[in-house]
mmCIF file of C-alpha atoms in Angstrom:
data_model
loop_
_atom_site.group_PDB
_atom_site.id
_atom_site.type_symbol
_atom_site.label_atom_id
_atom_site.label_comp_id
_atom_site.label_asym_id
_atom_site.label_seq_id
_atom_site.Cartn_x
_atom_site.Cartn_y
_atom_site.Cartn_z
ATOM 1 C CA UNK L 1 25.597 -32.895 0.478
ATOM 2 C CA UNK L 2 26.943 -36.728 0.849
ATOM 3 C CA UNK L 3 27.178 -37.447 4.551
ATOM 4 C CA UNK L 4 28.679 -40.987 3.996
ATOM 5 C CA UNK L 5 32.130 -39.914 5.824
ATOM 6 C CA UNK L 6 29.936 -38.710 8.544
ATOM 7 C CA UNK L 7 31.154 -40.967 10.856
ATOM 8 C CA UNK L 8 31.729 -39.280 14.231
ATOM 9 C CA UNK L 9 30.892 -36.055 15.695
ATOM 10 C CA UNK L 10 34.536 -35.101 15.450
ATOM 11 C CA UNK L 11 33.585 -35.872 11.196
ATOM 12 C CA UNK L 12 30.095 -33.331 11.354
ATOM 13 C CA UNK L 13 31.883 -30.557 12.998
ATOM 14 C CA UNK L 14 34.647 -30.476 10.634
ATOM 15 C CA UNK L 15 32.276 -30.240 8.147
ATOM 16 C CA UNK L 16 30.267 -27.556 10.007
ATOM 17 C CA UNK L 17 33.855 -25.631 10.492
ATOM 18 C CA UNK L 18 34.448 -25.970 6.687
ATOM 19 C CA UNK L 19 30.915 -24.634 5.754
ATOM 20 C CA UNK L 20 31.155 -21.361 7.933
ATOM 21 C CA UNK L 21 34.604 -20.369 6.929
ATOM 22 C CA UNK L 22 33.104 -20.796 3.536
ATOM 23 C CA UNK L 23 30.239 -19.098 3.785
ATOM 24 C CA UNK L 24 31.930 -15.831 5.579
ATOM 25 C CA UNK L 25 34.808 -15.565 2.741
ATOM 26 C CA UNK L 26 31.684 -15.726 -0.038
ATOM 27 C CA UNK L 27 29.803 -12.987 1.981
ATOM 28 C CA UNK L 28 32.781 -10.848 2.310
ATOM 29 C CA UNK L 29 33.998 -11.343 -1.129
ATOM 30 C CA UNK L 30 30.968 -11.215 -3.150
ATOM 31 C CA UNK L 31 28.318 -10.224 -0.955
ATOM 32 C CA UNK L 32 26.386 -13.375 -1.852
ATOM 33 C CA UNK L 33 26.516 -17.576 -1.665
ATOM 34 C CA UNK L 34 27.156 -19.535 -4.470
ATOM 35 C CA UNK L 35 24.817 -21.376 -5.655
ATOM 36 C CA UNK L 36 24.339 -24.400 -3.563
ATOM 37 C CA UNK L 37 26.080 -22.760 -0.849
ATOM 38 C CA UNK L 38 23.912 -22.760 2.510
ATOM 39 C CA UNK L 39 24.587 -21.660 6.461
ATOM 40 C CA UNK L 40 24.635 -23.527 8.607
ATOM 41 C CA UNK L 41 21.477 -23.938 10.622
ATOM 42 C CA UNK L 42 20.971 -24.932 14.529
ATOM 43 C CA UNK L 43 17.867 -25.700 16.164
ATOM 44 C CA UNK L 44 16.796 -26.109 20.202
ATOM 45 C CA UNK L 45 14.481 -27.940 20.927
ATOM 46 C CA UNK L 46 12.286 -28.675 23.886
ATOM 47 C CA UNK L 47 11.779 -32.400 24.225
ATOM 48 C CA UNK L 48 9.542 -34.579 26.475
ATOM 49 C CA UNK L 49 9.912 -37.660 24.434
ATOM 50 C CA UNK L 50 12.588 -40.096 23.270
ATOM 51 C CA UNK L 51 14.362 -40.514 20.032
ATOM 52 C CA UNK L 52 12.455 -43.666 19.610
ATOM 53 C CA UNK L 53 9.295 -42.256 20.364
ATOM 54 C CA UNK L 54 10.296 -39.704 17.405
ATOM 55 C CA UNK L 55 10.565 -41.730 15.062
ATOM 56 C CA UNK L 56 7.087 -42.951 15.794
ATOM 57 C CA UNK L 57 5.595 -39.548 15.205
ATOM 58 C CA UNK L 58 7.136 -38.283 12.394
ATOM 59 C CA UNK L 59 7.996 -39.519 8.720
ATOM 60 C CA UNK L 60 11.596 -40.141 8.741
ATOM 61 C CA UNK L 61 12.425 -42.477 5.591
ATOM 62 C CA UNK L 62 15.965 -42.764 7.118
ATOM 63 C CA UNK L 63 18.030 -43.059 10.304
ATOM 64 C CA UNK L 64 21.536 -43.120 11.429
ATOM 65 C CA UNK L 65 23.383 -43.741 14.528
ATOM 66 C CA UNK L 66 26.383 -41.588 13.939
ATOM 67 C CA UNK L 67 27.709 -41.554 17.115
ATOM 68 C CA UNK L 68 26.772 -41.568 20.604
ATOM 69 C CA UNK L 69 23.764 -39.865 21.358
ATOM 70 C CA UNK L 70 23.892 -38.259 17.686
ATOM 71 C CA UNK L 71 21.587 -39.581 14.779
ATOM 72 C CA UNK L 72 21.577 -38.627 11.276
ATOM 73 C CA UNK L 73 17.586 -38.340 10.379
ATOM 74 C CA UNK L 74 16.565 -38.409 6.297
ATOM 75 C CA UNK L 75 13.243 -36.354 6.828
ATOM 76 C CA UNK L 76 10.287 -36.645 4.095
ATOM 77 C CA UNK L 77 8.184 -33.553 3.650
ATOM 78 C CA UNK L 78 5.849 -32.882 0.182
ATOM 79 C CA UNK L 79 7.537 -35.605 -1.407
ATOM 80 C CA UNK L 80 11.348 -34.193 -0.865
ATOM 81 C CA UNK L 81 14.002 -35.491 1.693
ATOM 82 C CA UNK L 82 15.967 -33.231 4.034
ATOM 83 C CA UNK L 83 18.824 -34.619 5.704
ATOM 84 C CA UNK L 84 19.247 -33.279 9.659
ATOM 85 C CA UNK L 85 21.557 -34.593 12.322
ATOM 86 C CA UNK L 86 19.839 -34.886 15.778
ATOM 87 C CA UNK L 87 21.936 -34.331 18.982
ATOM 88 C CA UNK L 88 20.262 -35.468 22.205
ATOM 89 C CA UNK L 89 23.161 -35.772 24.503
ATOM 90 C CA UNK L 90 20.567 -33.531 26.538
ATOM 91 C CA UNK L 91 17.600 -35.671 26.934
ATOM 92 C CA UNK L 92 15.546 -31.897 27.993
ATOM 93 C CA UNK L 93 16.906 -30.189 25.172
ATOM 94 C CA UNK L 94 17.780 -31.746 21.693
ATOM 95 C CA UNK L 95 19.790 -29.888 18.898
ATOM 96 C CA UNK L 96 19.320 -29.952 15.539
ATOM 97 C CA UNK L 97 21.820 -29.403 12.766
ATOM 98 C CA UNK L 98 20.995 -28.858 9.018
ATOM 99 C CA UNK L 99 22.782 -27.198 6.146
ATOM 100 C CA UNK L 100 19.059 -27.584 3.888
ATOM 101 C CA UNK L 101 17.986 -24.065 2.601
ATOM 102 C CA UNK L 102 16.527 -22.129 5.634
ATOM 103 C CA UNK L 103 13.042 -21.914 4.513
ATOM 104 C CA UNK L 104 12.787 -25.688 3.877
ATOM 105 C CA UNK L 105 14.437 -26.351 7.488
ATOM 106 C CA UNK L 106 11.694 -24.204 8.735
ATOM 107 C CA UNK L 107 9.179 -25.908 7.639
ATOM 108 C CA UNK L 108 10.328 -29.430 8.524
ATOM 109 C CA UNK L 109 11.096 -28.243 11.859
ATOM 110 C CA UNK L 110 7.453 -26.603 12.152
ATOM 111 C CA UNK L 111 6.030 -29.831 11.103
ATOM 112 C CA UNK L 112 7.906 -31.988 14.034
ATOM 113 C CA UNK L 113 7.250 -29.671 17.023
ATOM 114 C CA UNK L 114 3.005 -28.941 16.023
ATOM 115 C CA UNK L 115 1.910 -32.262 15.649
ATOM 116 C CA UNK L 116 -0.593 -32.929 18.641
ATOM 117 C CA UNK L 117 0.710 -34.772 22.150
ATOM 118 C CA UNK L 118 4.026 -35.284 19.408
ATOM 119 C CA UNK L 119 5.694 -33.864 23.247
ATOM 120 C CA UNK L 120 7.988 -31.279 21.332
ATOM 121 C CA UNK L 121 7.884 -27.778 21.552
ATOM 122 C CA UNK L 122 10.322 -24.648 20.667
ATOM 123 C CA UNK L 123 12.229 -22.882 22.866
ATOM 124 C CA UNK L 124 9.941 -19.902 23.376
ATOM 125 C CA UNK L 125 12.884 -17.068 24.145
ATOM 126 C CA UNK L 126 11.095 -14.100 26.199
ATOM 127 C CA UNK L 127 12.635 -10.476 24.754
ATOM 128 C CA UNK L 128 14.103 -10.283 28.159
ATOM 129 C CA UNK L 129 16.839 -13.241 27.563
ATOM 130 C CA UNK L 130 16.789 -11.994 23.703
ATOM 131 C CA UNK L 131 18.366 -8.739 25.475
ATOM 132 C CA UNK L 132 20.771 -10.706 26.852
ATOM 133 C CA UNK L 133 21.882 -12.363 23.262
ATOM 134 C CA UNK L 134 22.608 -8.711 22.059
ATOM 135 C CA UNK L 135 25.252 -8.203 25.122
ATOM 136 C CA UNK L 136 27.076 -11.687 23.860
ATOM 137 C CA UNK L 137 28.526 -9.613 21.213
ATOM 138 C CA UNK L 138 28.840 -6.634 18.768
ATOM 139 C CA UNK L 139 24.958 -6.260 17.982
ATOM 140 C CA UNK L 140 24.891 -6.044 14.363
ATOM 141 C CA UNK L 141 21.497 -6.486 13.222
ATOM 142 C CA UNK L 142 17.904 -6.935 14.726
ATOM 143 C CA UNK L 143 14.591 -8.068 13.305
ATOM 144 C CA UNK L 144 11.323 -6.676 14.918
ATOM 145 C CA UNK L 145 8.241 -7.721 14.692
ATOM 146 C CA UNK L 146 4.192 -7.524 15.932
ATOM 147 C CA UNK L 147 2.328 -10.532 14.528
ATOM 148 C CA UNK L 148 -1.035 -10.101 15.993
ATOM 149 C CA UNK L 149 -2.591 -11.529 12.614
ATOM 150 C CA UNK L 150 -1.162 -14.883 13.507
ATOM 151 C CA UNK L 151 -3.168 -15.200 16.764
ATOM 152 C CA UNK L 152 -6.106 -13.167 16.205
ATOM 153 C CA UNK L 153 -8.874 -12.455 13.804
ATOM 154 C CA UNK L 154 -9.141 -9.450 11.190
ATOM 155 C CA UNK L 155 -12.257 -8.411 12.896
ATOM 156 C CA UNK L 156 -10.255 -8.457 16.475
ATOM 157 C CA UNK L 157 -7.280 -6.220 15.120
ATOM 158 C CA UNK L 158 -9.420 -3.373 13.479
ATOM 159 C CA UNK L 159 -11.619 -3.376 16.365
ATOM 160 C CA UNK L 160 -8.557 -3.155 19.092
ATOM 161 C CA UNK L 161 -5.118 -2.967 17.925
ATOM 162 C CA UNK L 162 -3.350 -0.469 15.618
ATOM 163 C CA UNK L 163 -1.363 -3.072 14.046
ATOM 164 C CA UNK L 164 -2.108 -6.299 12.910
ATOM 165 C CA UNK L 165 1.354 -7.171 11.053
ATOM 166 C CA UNK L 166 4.377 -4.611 11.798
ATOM 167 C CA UNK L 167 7.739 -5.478 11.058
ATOM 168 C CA UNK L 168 11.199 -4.164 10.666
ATOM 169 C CA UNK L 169 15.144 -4.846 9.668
ATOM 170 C CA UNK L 170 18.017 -3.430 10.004
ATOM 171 C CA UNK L 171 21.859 -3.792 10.132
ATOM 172 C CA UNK L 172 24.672 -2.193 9.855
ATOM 173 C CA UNK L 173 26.322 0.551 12.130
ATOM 174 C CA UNK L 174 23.606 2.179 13.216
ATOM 175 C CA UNK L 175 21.033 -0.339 13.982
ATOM 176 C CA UNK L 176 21.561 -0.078 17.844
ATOM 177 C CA UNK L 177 20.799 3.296 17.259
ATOM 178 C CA UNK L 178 17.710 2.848 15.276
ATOM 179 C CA UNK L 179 16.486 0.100 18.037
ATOM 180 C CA UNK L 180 16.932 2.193 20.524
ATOM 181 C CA UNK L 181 14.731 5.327 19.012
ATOM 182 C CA UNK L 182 11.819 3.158 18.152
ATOM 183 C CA UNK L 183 12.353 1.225 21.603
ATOM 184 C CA UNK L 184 12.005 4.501 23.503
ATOM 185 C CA UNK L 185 8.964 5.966 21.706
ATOM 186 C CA UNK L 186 5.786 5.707 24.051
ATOM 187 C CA UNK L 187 3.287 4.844 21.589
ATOM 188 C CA UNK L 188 5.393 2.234 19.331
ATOM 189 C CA UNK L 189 7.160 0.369 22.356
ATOM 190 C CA UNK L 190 4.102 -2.390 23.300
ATOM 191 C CA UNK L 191 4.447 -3.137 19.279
ATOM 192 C CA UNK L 192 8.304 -3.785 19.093
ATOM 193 C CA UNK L 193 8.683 -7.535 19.594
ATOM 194 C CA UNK L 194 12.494 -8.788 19.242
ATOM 195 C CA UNK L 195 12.064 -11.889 15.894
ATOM 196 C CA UNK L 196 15.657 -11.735 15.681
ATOM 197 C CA UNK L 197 19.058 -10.814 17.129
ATOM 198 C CA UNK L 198 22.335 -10.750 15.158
ATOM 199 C CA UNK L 199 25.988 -10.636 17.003
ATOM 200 C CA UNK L 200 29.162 -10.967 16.072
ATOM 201 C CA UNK L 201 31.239 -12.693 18.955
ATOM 202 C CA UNK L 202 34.842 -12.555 19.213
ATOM 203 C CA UNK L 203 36.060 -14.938 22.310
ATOM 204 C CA UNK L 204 40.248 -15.219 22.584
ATOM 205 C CA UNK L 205 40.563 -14.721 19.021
ATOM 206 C CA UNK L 206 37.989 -16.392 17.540
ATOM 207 C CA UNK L 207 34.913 -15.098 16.092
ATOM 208 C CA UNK L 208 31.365 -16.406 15.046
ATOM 209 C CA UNK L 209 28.215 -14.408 13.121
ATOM 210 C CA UNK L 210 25.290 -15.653 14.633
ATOM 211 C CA UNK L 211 21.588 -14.413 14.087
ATOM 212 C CA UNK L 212 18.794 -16.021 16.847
ATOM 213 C CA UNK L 213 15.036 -15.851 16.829
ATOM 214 C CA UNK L 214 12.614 -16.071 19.347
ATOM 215 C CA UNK L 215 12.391 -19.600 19.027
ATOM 216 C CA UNK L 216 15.589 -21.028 19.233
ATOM 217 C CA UNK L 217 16.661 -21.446 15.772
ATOM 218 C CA UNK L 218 20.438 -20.025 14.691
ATOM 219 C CA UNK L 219 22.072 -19.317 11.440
ATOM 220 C CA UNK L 220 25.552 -19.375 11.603
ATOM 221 C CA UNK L 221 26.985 -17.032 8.452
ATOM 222 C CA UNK L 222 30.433 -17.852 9.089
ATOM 223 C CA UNK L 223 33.443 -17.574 11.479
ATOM 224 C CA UNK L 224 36.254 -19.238 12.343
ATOM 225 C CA UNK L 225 35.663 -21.664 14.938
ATOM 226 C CA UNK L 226 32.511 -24.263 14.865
ATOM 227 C CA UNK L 227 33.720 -24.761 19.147
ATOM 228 C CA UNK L 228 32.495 -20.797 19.744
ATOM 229 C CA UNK L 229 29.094 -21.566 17.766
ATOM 230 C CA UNK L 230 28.553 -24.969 19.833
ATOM 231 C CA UNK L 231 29.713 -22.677 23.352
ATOM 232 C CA UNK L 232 26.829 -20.002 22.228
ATOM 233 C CA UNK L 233 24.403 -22.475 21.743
ATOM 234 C CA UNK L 234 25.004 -24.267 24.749
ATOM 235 C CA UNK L 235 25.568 -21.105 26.963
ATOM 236 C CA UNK L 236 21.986 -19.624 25.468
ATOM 237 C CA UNK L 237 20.450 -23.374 26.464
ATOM 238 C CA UNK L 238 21.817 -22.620 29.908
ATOM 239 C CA UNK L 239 19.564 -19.303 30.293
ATOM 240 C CA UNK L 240 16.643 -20.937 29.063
ATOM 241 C CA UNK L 241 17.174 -24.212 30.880
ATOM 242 C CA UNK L 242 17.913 -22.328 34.140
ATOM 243 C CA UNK L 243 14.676 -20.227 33.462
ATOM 244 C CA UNK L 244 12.897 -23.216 33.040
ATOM 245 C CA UNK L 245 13.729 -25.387 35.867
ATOM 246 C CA UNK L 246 12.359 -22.380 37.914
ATOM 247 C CA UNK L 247 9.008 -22.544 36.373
ATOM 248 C CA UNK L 248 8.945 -25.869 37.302
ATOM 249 C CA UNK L 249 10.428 -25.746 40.682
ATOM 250 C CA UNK L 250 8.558 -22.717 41.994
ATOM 251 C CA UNK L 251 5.491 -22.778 39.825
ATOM 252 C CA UNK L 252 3.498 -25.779 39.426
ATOM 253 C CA UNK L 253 0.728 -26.517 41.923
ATOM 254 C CA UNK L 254 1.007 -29.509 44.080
ATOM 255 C CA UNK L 255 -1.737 -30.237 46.674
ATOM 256 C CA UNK L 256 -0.724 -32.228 50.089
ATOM 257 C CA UNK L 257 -3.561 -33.351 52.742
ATOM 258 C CA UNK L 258 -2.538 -32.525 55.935
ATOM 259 C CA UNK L 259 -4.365 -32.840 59.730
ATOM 260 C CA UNK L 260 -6.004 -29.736 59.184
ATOM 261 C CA UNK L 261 -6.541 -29.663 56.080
ATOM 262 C CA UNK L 262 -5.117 -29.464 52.135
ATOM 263 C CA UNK L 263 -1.920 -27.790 51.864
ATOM 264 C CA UNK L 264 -0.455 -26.288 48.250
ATOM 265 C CA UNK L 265 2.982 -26.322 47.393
ATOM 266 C CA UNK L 266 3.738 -23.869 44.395
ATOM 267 C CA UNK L 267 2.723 -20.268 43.057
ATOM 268 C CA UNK L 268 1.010 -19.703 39.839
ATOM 269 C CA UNK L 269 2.558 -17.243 37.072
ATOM 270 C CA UNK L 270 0.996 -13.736 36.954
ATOM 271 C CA UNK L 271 1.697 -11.872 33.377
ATOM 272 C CA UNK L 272 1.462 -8.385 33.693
ATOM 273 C CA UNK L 273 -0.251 -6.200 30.830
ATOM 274 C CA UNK L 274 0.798 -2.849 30.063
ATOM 275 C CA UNK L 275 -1.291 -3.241 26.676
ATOM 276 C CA UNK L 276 -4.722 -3.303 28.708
ATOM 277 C CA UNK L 277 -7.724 -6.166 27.011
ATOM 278 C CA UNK L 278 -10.560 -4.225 26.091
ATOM 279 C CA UNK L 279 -12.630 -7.161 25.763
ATOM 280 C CA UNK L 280 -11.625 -10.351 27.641
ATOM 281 C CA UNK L 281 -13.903 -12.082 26.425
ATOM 282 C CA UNK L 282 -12.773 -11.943 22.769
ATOM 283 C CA UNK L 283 -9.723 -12.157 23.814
ATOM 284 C CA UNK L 284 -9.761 -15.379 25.237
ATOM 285 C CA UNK L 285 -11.758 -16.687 21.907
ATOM 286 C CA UNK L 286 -8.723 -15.842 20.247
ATOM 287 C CA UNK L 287 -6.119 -17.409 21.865
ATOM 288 C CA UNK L 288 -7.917 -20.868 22.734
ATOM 289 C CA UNK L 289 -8.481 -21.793 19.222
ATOM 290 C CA UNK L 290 -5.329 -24.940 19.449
ATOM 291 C CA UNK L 291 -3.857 -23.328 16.740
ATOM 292 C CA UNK L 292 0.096 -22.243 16.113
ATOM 293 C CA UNK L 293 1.556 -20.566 17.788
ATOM 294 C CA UNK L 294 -0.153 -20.959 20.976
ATOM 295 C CA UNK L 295 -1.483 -24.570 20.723
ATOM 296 C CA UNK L 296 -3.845 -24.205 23.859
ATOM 297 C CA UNK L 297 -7.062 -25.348 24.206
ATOM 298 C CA UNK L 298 -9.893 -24.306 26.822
ATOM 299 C CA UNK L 299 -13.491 -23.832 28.112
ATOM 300 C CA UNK L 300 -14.021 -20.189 29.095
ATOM 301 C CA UNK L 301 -16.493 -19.371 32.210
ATOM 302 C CA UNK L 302 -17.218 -15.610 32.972
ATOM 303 C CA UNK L 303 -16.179 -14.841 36.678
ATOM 304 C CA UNK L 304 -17.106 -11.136 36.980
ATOM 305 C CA UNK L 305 -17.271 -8.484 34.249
ATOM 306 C CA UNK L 306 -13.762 -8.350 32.475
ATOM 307 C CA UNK L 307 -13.014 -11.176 34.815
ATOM 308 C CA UNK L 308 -12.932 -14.556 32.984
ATOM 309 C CA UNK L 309 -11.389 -18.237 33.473
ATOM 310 C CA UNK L 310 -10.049 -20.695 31.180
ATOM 311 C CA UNK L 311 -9.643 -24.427 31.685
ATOM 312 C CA UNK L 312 -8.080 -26.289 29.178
ATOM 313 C CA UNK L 313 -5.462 -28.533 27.872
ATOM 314 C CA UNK L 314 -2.415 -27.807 26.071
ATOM 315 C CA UNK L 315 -1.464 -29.873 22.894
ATOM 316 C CA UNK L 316 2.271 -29.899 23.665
ATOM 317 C CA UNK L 317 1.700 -32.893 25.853
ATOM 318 C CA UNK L 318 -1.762 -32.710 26.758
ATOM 319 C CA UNK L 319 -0.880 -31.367 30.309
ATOM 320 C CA UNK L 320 -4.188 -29.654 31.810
ATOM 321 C CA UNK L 321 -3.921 -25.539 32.751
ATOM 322 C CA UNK L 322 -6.359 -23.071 34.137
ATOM 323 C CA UNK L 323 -5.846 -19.026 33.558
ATOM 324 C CA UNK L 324 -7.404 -16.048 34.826
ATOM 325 C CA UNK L 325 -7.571 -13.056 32.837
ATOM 326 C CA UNK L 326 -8.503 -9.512 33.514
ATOM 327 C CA UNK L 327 -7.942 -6.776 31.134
ATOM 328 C CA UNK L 328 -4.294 -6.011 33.330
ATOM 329 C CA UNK L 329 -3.443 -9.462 33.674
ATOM 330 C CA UNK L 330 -2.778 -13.410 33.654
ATOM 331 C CA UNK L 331 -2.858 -15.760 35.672
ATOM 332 C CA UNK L 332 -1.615 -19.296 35.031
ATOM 333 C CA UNK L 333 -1.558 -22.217 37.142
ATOM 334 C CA UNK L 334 -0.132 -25.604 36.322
ATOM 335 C CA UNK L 335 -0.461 -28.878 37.182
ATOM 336 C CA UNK L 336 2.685 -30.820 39.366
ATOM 337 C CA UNK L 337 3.200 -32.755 36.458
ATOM 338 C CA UNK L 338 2.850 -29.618 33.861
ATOM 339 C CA UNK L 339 6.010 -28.918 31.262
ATOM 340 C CA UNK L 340 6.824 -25.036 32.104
ATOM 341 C CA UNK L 341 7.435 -24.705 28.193
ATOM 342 C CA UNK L 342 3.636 -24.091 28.353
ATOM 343 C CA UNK L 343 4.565 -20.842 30.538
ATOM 344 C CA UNK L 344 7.048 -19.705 28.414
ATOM 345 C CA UNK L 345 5.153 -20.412 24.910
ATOM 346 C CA UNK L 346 2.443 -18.382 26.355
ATOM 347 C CA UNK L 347 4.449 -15.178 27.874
ATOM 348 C CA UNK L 348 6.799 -15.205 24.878
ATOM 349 C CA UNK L 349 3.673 -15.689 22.450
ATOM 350 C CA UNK L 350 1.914 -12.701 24.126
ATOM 351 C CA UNK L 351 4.756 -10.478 23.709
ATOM 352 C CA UNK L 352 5.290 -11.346 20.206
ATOM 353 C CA UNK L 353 1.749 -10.772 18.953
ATOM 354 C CA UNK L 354 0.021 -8.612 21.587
ATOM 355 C CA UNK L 355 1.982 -6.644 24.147
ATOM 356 C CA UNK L 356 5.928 -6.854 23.639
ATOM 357 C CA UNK L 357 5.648 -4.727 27.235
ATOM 358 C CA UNK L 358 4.132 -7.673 29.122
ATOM 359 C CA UNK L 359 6.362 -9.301 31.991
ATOM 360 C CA UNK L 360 6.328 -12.218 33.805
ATOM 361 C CA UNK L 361 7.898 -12.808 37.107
ATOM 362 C CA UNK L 362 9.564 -15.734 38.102
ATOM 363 C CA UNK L 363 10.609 -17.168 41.512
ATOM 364 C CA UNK L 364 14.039 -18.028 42.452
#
């Protein structure tokens, strides 16, 4: 695509609006893009750093002011170039656009939120708030899946879980349906983590097809108004931005010294189980390793039997943590200074690939 008469933001969203009434009347028609053809893609993203500092961290051959606070980027991965545009209007929360094939966009987008201290992260959707995506609209499909092979080791998942990779699809007419059954059965429910959630939204006469994942990433495949994609973006940001300033507000540990003594400002974050740890031990081996998707690193000291603690530092930003874990629960404290995406990559994490049952509540 030749973004030359890119020139405003007014200019990208009129291609944007161009793209998904295209890409709706080729579904519709023929049941299939032509070739070439690609959705339109949208990205959140958690940010602690700077556009500048960006550009410092990751290979861009090529950048653009566009307009203000919007930057086209020319992104080099494996030797090919993917064009994105960067909006960071919203210093907290950036948005990226790209109309690159989706698994390609993945992957470049993977790249620029796991590098280490790189201070980007996703945003880390808990099921509860993916519930709330379904009520935005008609719910007309829904991905579900248990990744436990993605956090812990073949040994760990034959010993203590009954699935290691589970997944499902569906849409259509009866998918609510379908969710619903498997939702309700006893011994599947702790296994059904929401990947995806697809809606059709219809707001004073417009409409939009939207499907969102877990992490924040959208694919619009069509409608007739790009303003109703930008509004569901934005009001899903919201949620998550609301959820997050409580984290921070409410959660992270501040100590004051007083007359009589040290006073603490703050509550840590207790994660309940309802998929009880066997072993916390191995447990804990598992999840400290720094790797995706987790990206936490730790020293583990036993406290009691099945009682355990973890110090360590998380590679987002390098911000210190400490957890408790018994075989019913977390407990996470951070720092003053912590980012509360660490609380939400770890809850939403643990749902996805260990106990889709788990909750977490949060102070108002």
């Amino acid at each position: 695509m030749s973004t030359s008469s890119i020139q405003s933001r007014r200019d990208l969203f009129d291609v944007f609006q161009h793209t998904i009434e295209g890409t709706y009347d080729e579904l519709v028609e023929e049941q299939e893009l032509q070739p070439g053809q690609t959705m339109l893609k949208t990205f959140l993203i958690e940010s602690n750093v700077t556009p500048e500092e960006l550009h410092e961290r990751v290979d861009i051959t090529e950048a653009r002011e566009v307009d203000f606070d919007l930057q086209e980027l020319i992104i080099q991965r494996n030797a090919s170039k993917y064009t994105f545009f960067l909006d960071h209007e919203d210093s907290r929360f950036w948005t990226l656009y790209t109309l690159e094939e989706s698994e390609d966009a993945k992957k470049v987008v993977q790249d620029m939120v796991s590098g280490v201290r790189n201070g980007l992260d996703y945003t880390w959707m808990p099921i509860e708030q993916q519930r709330e995506v379904m009520d935005m609209g008609e719910f007309r499909d829904v991905g579900v899946s248990y990744d436990a092979d993605d956090v812990f080791s073949e040994d760990y998942i034959d010993e203590r879980l009954d699935f290691g990779d589970l997944s499902v699809r569906s849409s259509g007419r009866g998918t609510g349906t379908l969710f619903d059954i498997l939702d309700s059965h006893d011994e599947l429910s702790s296994f059904l983590s929401l990947s995806s959630v697809g809606i059709k939204r219809n707001v004073n006469g417009s409409f939009i097809l939207e499907r969102v994942t877990h992490n924040g990433r959208f694919t619009t495949s069509g409608g007739d108004s790009i303003q109703l994609h930008l509004d569901t973006v934005a009001e899903i940001k919201e949620r998550y931005a609301t959820l997050l300033r409580k984290i921070e507000e409410n959660h992270r540990l501040s100590y004051e010294s007083q007359e009589h003594g040290t006073e603490m400002d703050g509550t840590p974050l207790v994660i309940e189980l309802d998929n009880e740890i066997e072993d916390v031990r191995q447990f804990i081996e598992n999840i400290i390793t720094a790797k995706n998707p987790l990206r936490l690193w730790g020293a583990k000291t036993k406290l009691d039997d099945q009682y355990w603690k973890i110090k360590g530092v998380d590679l987002h930003n390098n911000d210190k943590y400490t957890i408790e874990i018994c075989p019913k629960w977390l407990r996470l404290y951070l720092g003053d200074e912590a980012c509360g995406n660490t609380a939400l990559r770890i809850y939403s994490n643990l749902q996805r690939h260990y106990d889709s049952n788990a909750t977490m509540e949060v102070e108002e």
